[in-house]
Amino acid sequence: MIVGPTQGERHTPVVEVPLPLPEEDSAEREDWEYDHLFTHTGTGRTGGDSWCDVEIVESTAPELLGLTFEFGY
C-alpha cells in the first residue's frame, strides 16, 4: 500500500521489481528502494513534513510480502 500525497490517501498499484532484494542496510538496498518503490509514491518529496510508507501487501515473491519501506523520515 502506498500512502499518497494527502494524509490518509492510499493507493495500491501493481509494480514489478527486479529480484533478488539487496541486503538490508546496504547502499544497494537504498538505491533499489528509491529506484523501484519511491517513484510510485507520487510525492517527489523526501523531507520536511512529507513522508511515505510503502507496504508490500501482495506479492508472488515471498521475501517481499509484508515488508514496509519508509521514505522521508
PDB file of N, CA, C and O in Angstrom, residues 26-57:
ATOM      1  N   SER A  26      22.178  -1.704   3.186  1.00  0.00           N
ATOM      2  CA  SER A  26      23.273  -1.524   2.226  1.00  0.00           C
ATOM      3  C   SER A  26      22.917  -0.387   1.267  1.00  0.00           C
ATOM      4  O   SER A  26      21.748  -0.027   1.110  1.00  0.00           O
ATOM      5  N   ALA A  27      23.927   0.200   0.656  1.00  0.00           N
ATOM      6  CA  ALA A  27      23.705   1.262  -0.330  1.00  0.00           C
ATOM      7  C   ALA A  27      22.895   0.725  -1.503  1.00  0.00           C
ATOM      8  O   ALA A  27      22.041   1.433  -2.049  1.00  0.00           O
ATOM      9  N   GLU A  28      23.137  -0.531  -1.873  1.00  0.00           N
ATOM     10  CA  GLU A  28      22.402  -1.140  -2.981  1.00  0.00           C
ATOM     11  C   GLU A  28      20.915  -1.246  -2.649  1.00  0.00           C
ATOM     12  O   GLU A  28      20.064  -1.038  -3.500  1.00  0.00           O
ATOM     13  N   ARG A  29      20.605  -1.563  -1.390  1.00  0.00           N
ATOM     14  CA  ARG A  29      19.203  -1.682  -0.961  1.00  0.00           C
ATOM     15  C   ARG A  29      18.515  -0.320  -1.039  1.00  0.00           C
ATOM     16  O   ARG A  29      17.401  -0.212  -1.529  1.00  0.00           O
ATOM     17  N   GLU A  30      19.193   0.719  -0.557  1.00  0.00           N
ATOM     18  CA  GLU A  30      18.607   2.065  -0.614  1.00  0.00           C
ATOM     19  C   GLU A  30      18.367   2.494  -2.061  1.00  0.00           C
ATOM     20  O   GLU A  30      17.302   3.023  -2.385  1.00  0.00           O
ATOM     21  N   ASP A  31      19.331   2.247  -2.932  1.00  0.00           N
ATOM     22  CA  ASP A  31      19.151   2.562  -4.357  1.00  0.00           C
ATOM     23  C   ASP A  31      17.966   1.797  -4.934  1.00  0.00           C
ATOM     24  O   ASP A  31      17.152   2.350  -5.668  1.00  0.00           O
ATOM     25  N   TRP A  32      17.854   0.507  -4.602  1.00  0.00           N
ATOM     26  CA  TRP A  32      16.762  -0.341  -5.086  1.00  0.00           C
ATOM     27  C   TRP A  32      15.421   0.225  -4.642  1.00  0.00           C
ATOM     28  O   TRP A  32      14.484   0.325  -5.421  1.00  0.00           O
ATOM     29  N   GLU A  33      15.325   0.600  -3.361  1.00  0.00           N
ATOM     30  CA  GLU A  33      14.079   1.151  -2.818  1.00  0.00           C
ATOM     31  C   GLU A  33      13.672   2.423  -3.549  1.00  0.00           C
ATOM     32  O   GLU A  33      12.509   2.600  -3.925  1.00  0.00           O
ATOM     33  N   TYR A  34      14.626   3.349  -3.748  1.00  0.00           N
ATOM     34  CA  TYR A  34      14.298   4.608  -4.412  1.00  0.00           C
ATOM     35  C   TYR A  34      14.020   4.411  -5.903  1.00  0.00           C
ATOM     36  O   TYR A  34      13.131   5.049  -6.456  1.00  0.00           O
ATOM     37  N   ASP A  35      14.762   3.519  -6.547  1.00  0.00           N
ATOM     38  CA  ASP A  35      14.570   3.299  -7.982  1.00  0.00           C
ATOM     39  C   ASP A  35      13.256   2.585  -8.305  1.00  0.00           C
ATOM     40  O   ASP A  35      12.639   2.858  -9.332  1.00  0.00           O
ATOM     41  N   HIS A  36      12.840   1.661  -7.439  1.00  0.00           N
ATOM     42  CA  HIS A  36      11.712   0.802  -7.799  1.00  0.00           C
ATOM     43  C   HIS A  36      10.438   1.007  -6.980  1.00  0.00           C
ATOM     44  O   HIS A  36       9.370   0.573  -7.413  1.00  0.00           O
ATOM     45  N   LEU A  37      10.523   1.661  -5.820  1.00  0.00           N
ATOM     46  CA  LEU A  37       9.334   1.865  -4.994  1.00  0.00           C
ATOM     47  C   LEU A  37       8.983   3.337  -4.838  1.00  0.00           C
ATOM     48  O   LEU A  37       7.830   3.725  -5.023  1.00  0.00           O
ATOM     49  N   PHE A  38       9.954   4.152  -4.481  1.00  0.00           N
ATOM     50  CA  PHE A  38       9.687   5.571  -4.225  1.00  0.00           C
ATOM     51  C   PHE A  38       9.073   6.265  -5.434  1.00  0.00           C
ATOM     52  O   PHE A  38       8.205   7.122  -5.284  1.00  0.00           O
ATOM     53  N   THR A  39       9.482   5.867  -6.612  1.00  0.00           N
ATOM     54  CA  THR A  39       8.960   6.503  -7.832  1.00  0.00           C
ATOM     55  C   THR A  39       7.452   6.348  -7.970  1.00  0.00           C
ATOM     56  O   THR A  39       6.819   7.096  -8.700  1.00  0.00           O
ATOM     57  N   HIS A  40       6.847   5.430  -7.230  1.00  0.00           N
ATOM     58  CA  HIS A  40       5.400   5.204  -7.299  1.00  0.00           C
ATOM     59  C   HIS A  40       4.625   5.875  -6.170  1.00  0.00           C
ATOM     60  O   HIS A  40       3.412   5.726  -6.082  1.00  0.00           O
ATOM     61  N   THR A  41       5.323   6.629  -5.300  1.00  0.00           N
ATOM     62  CA  THR A  41       4.633   7.260  -4.177  1.00  0.00           C
ATOM     63  C   THR A  41       3.882   8.508  -4.606  1.00  0.00           C
ATOM     64  O   THR A  41       2.937   8.907  -3.951  1.00  0.00           O
ATOM     65  N   GLY A  42       4.336   9.172  -5.660  1.00  0.00           N
ATOM     66  CA  GLY A  42       3.610  10.319  -6.186  1.00  0.00           C
ATOM     67  C   GLY A  42       3.919  11.647  -5.549  1.00  0.00           C
ATOM     68  O   GLY A  42       3.404  12.663  -5.958  1.00  0.00           O
ATOM     69  N   THR A  43       4.788  11.695  -4.530  1.00  0.00           N
ATOM     70  CA  THR A  43       5.038  12.968  -3.866  1.00  0.00           C
ATOM     71  C   THR A  43       6.244  13.700  -4.426  1.00  0.00           C
ATOM     72  O   THR A  43       6.224  14.912  -4.526  1.00  0.00           O
ATOM     73  N   GLY A  44       7.322  12.964  -4.689  1.00  0.00           N
ATOM     74  CA  GLY A  44       8.549  13.598  -5.159  1.00  0.00           C
ATOM     75  C   GLY A  44       9.295  14.343  -4.072  1.00  0.00           C
ATOM     76  O   GLY A  44      10.298  14.978  -4.324  1.00  0.00           O
ATOM     77  N   ARG A  45       8.808  14.265  -2.815  1.00  0.00           N
ATOM     78  CA  ARG A  45       9.472  14.952  -1.708  1.00  0.00           C
ATOM     79  C   ARG A  45       9.973  13.921  -0.712  1.00  0.00           C
ATOM     80  O   ARG A  45       9.314  12.934  -0.445  1.00  0.00           O
ATOM     81  N   THR A  46      11.149  14.189  -0.124  1.00  0.00           N
ATOM     82  CA  THR A  46      11.709  13.252   0.854  1.00  0.00           C
ATOM     83  C   THR A  46      12.024  13.924   2.178  1.00  0.00           C
ATOM     84  O   THR A  46      12.658  13.340   3.036  1.00  0.00           O
ATOM     85  N   GLY A  47      11.617  15.154   2.386  1.00  0.00           N
ATOM     86  CA  GLY A  47      11.919  15.829   3.634  1.00  0.00           C
ATOM     87  C   GLY A  47      10.789  16.733   4.063  1.00  0.00           C
ATOM     88  O   GLY A  47       9.712  16.749   3.475  1.00  0.00           O
ATOM     89  N   GLY A  48      11.065  17.526   5.116  1.00  0.00           N
ATOM     90  CA  GLY A  48      10.041  18.432   5.607  1.00  0.00           C
ATOM     91  C   GLY A  48       8.901  17.677   6.250  1.00  0.00           C
ATOM     92  O   GLY A  48       9.107  16.717   6.982  1.00  0.00           O
ATOM     93  N   ASP A  49       7.685  18.090   5.956  1.00  0.00           N
ATOM     94  CA  ASP A  49       6.502  17.467   6.545  1.00  0.00           C
ATOM     95  C   ASP A  49       5.947  16.351   5.672  1.00  0.00           C
ATOM     96  O   ASP A  49       4.781  16.009   5.771  1.00  0.00           O
ATOM     97  N   SER A  50       6.766  15.795   4.835  1.00  0.00           N
ATOM     98  CA  SER A  50       6.312  14.776   3.903  1.00  0.00           C
ATOM     99  C   SER A  50       6.985  13.440   4.199  1.00  0.00           C
ATOM    100  O   SER A  50       8.178  13.384   4.465  1.00  0.00           O
ATOM    101  N   TRP A  51       6.198  12.367   4.172  1.00  0.00           N
ATOM    102  CA  TRP A  51       6.773  11.042   4.278  1.00  0.00           C
ATOM    103  C   TRP A  51       5.842  10.047   3.597  1.00  0.00           C
ATOM    104  O   TRP A  51       4.674  10.317   3.406  1.00  0.00           O
ATOM    105  N   CYS A  52       6.388   8.909   3.260  1.00  0.00           N
ATOM    106  CA  CYS A  52       5.604   7.845   2.632  1.00  0.00           C
ATOM    107  C   CYS A  52       6.034   6.513   3.216  1.00  0.00           C
ATOM    108  O   CYS A  52       7.215   6.275   3.428  1.00  0.00           O
ATOM    109  N   ASP A  53       5.070   5.655   3.458  1.00  0.00           N
ATOM    110  CA  ASP A  53       5.324   4.272   3.833  1.00  0.00           C
ATOM    111  C   ASP A  53       4.825   3.411   2.688  1.00  0.00           C
ATOM    112  O   ASP A  53       3.695   3.576   2.245  1.00  0.00           O
ATOM    113  N   VAL A  54       5.653   2.522   2.228  1.00  0.00           N
ATOM    114  CA  VAL A  54       5.266   1.582   1.175  1.00  0.00           C
ATOM    115  C   VAL A  54       5.249   0.196   1.807  1.00  0.00           C
ATOM    116  O   VAL A  54       6.272  -0.293   2.273  1.00  0.00           O
ATOM    117  N   GLU A  55       4.072  -0.425   1.842  1.00  0.00           N
ATOM    118  CA  GLU A  55       3.935  -1.762   2.406  1.00  0.00           C
ATOM    119  C   GLU A  55       3.576  -2.732   1.290  1.00  0.00           C
ATOM    120  O   GLU A  55       2.667  -2.479   0.510  1.00  0.00           O
ATOM    121  N   ILE A  56       4.288  -3.822   1.224  1.00  0.00           N
ATOM    122  CA  ILE A  56       4.006  -4.852   0.225  1.00  0.00           C
ATOM    123  C   ILE A  56       2.877  -5.721   0.784  1.00  0.00           C
ATOM    124  O   ILE A  56       3.069  -6.462   1.749  1.00  0.00           O
ATOM    125  N   VAL A  57       1.691  -5.602   0.193  1.00  0.00           N
ATOM    126  CA  VAL A  57       0.516  -6.314   0.708  1.00  0.00           C
ATOM    127  C   VAL A  57       0.189  -7.575  -0.089  1.00  0.00           C
ATOM    128  O   VAL A  57      -0.595  -8.403   0.362  1.00  0.00           O
TER     129      VAL A  57
END
